[in-house]
Amino acid sequence: MRNVFSLQIETKVSLAIIGVVVVIFLITIFKSLDNFNKFTERINQYEEIRSKTNP
């Protein structure tokens, strides 16, 4: 019975660690998407300026 109890604790700890890793992964993805959106906005601004200066 004691082995089953310690296994449950280890399982809970493992799931908690996996949950933390998943959350960090998702935060990293959303930050990189935000940076990519900023990058595409900069490219679009550059294209607008370039098209205005070159007829």
Short mmCIF file of C-alpha atoms in Angstrom, two decimals:
data_model
loop_
_atom_site.label_atom_id
_atom_site.label_comp_id
_atom_site.label_asym_id
_atom_site.label_seq_id
_atom_site.Cartn_x
_atom_site.Cartn_y
_atom_site.Cartn_z
CA MET A 1 0.00 0.00 0.00
CA ARG A 2 2.86 2.34 0.78
CA ASN A 3 4.39 1.78 -2.69
CA VAL A 4 1.10 2.76 -4.34
CA PHE A 5 0.96 5.98 -2.27
CA SER A 6 4.53 6.99 -3.15
CA LEU A 7 3.85 6.19 -6.81
CA GLN A 8 0.89 8.53 -6.77
CA ILE A 9 3.05 11.31 -5.33
CA GLU A 10 5.68 10.72 -8.00
CA THR A 11 2.99 10.78 -10.68
CA LYS A 12 1.62 14.06 -9.35
CA VAL A 13 5.10 15.60 -9.31
CA SER A 14 5.76 14.37 -12.85
CA LEU A 15 2.49 15.81 -14.08
CA ALA A 16 3.23 19.12 -12.36
CA ILE A 17 6.65 19.29 -14.04
CA ILE A 18 5.13 18.46 -17.43
CA GLY A 19 2.47 21.15 -16.85
CA VAL A 20 5.10 23.78 -16.08
CA VAL A 21 7.09 22.85 -19.20
CA VAL A 22 3.94 23.07 -21.36
CA VAL A 23 3.06 26.49 -19.93
CA ILE A 24 6.58 27.80 -20.58
CA PHE A 25 6.42 26.39 -24.13
CA LEU A 26 3.08 28.09 -24.82
CA ILE A 27 4.29 31.43 -23.42
CA THR A 28 7.37 31.20 -25.65
CA ILE A 29 5.22 30.47 -28.72
CA PHE A 30 2.89 33.42 -28.04
CA LYS A 31 5.83 35.79 -27.50
CA SER A 32 7.45 34.67 -30.74
CA LEU A 33 4.15 35.14 -32.59
CA ASP A 34 3.93 38.67 -31.19
CA ASN A 35 7.48 39.38 -32.36
CA PHE A 36 6.67 37.95 -35.79
CA ASN A 37 3.60 40.20 -36.05
CA LYS A 38 5.74 43.22 -35.18
CA PHE A 39 8.25 42.14 -37.82
CA THR A 40 5.57 41.85 -40.53
CA GLU A 41 4.20 45.26 -39.55
CA ARG A 42 7.67 46.75 -40.00
CA ILE A 43 8.00 45.11 -43.43
CA ASN A 44 4.60 46.46 -44.45
CA GLN A 45 5.56 49.96 -43.30
CA TYR A 46 8.77 49.72 -45.29
CA GLU A 47 6.87 48.59 -48.39
CA GLU A 48 4.44 51.53 -48.04
CA ILE A 49 7.27 54.03 -47.71
CA ARG A 50 9.16 52.46 -50.62
CA SER A 51 6.10 52.55 -52.88
CA LYS A 52 5.49 56.23 -52.02
CA THR A 53 9.06 57.26 -52.85
CA ASN A 54 9.33 55.20 -56.06
CA PRO A 55 6.49 55.96 -58.45
#
